[in-house]
Short mmCIF file of C-alpha atoms in Angstrom, two decimals:
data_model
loop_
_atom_site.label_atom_id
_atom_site.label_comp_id
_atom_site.label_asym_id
_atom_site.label_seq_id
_atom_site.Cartn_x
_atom_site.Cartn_y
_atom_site.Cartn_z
CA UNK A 1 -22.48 31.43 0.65
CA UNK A 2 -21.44 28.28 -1.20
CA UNK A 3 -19.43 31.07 -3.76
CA UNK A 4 -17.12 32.02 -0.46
CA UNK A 5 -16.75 28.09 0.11
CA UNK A 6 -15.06 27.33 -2.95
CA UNK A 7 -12.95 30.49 -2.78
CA UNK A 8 -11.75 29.41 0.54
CA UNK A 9 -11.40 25.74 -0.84
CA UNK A 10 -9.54 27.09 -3.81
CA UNK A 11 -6.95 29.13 -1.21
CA UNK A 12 -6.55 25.96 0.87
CA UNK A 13 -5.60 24.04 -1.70
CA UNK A 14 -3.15 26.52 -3.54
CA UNK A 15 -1.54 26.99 0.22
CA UNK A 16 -1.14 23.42 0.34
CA UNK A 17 0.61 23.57 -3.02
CA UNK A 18 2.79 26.40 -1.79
CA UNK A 19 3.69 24.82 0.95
CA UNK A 20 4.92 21.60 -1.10
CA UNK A 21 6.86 23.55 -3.64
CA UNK A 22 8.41 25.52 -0.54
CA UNK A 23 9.11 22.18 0.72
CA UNK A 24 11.34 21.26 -2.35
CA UNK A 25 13.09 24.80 -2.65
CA UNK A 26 10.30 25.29 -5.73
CA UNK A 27 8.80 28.53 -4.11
CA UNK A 28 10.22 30.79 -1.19
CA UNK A 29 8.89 30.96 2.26
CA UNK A 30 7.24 34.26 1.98
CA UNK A 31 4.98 32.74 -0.86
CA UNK A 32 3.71 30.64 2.02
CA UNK A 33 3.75 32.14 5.06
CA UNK A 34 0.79 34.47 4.40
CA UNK A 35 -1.27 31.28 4.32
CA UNK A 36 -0.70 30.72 7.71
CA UNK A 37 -1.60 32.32 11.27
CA UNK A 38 1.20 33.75 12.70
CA UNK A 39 2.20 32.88 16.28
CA UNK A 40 1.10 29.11 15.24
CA UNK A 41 3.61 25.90 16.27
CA UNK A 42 2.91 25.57 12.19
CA UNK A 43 3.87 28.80 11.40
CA UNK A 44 6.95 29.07 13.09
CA UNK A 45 7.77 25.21 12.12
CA UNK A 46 7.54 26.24 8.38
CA UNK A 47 9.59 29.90 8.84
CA UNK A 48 12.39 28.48 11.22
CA UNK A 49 12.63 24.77 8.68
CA UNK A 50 16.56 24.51 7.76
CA UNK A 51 17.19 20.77 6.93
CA UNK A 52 14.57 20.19 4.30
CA UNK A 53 14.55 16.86 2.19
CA UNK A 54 15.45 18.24 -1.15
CA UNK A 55 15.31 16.26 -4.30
CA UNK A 56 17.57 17.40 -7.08
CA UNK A 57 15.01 18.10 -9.41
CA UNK A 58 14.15 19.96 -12.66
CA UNK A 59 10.84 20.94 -12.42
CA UNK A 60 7.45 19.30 -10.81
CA UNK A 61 4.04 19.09 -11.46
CA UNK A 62 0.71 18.10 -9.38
CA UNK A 63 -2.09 15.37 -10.78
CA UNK A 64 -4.97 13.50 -8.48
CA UNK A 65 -5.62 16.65 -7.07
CA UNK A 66 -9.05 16.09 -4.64
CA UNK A 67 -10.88 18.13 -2.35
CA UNK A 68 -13.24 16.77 0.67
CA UNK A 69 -14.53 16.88 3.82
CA UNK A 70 -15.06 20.68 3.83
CA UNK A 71 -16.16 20.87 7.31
CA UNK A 72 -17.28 24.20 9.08
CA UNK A 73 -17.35 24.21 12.79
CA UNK A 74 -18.55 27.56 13.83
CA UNK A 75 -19.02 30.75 11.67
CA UNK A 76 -14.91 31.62 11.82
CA UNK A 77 -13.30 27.91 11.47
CA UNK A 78 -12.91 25.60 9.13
CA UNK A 79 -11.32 22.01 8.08
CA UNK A 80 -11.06 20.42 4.41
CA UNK A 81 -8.96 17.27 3.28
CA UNK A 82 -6.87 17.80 0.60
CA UNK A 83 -4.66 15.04 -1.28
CA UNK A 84 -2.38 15.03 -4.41
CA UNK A 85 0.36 13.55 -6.00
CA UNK A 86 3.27 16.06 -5.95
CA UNK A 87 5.45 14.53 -9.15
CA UNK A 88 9.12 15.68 -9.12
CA UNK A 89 10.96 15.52 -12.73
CA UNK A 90 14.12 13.89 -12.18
CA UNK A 91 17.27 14.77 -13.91
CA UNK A 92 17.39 11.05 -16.04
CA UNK A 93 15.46 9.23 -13.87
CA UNK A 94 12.00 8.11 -13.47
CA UNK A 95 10.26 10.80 -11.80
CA UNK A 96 9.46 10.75 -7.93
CA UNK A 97 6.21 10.53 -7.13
CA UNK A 98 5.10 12.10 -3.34
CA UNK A 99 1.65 11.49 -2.01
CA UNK A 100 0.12 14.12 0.01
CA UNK A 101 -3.02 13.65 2.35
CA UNK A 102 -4.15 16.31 4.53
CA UNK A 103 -6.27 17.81 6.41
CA UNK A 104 -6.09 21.23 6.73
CA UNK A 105 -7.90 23.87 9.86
CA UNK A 106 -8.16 27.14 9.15
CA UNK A 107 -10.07 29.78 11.13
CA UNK A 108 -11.17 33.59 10.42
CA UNK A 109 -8.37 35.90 11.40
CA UNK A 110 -9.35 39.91 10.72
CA UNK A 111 -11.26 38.75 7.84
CA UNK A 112 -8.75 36.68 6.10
CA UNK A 113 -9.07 32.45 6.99
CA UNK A 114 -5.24 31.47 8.01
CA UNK A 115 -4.28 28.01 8.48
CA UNK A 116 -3.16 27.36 12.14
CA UNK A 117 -3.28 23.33 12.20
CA UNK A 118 -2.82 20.60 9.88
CA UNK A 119 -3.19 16.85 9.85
CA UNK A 120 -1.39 14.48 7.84
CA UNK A 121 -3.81 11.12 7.22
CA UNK A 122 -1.09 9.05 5.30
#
């Protein structure tokens, strides 16, 4: 049982990765999107997003990663906090530094735990 827990903590926390490079243009949508439960206000927020806050940037990198408060509410859903530092390399500048801080519900979906609900704590 606890071997399934950290897969599902390891996909969490790559979706919420995804979902930050998508956020800077670093990784398409459809990288994403499989992350998520369809038919979700989240979902379609992240496939129908236009005006993203882009920083020009040449590359990016993620430090401080942590992983808590895996919580499981029934035998199909889930929640876990997730937080990182989501560091943007700047074309000569210092580089820009964005905090993320999470929480993240997920539930059982055909087999397959989608995310249908988030939380931001910052």
């Amino acid at each position: 049982e606890d071997k399934k827990e950290d897969k599902l903590i390891e996909q969490l926390l790559t979706a919420s990765k995804e979902y930050a490079k998508c956020m800077q243009y670093d990784a398409p949508k459809n990288k994403v999107l499989p992350y998520f439960e369809k038919d979700t206000d989240l979902y379609n927020s992240i496939r129908t997003v236009e005006n993203m806050f882009v920083w020009d940037h040449n590359g990016y990198a993620f430090e401080d990663e942590s992983v808590s408060e895996f919580r499981r509410y029934d035998e199909n859903t889930v929640s876990v906090r997730i937080a990182f530092t989501h560091i943007l390399h700047m074309h000569g500048r210092e580089d820009y530094r964005d905090r993320t801080d999470i929480t993240l519900f997920a539930r059982n979906v055909d087999g397959k735990y989608l995310i249908y609900d988030r939380y931001n704590n910052i």
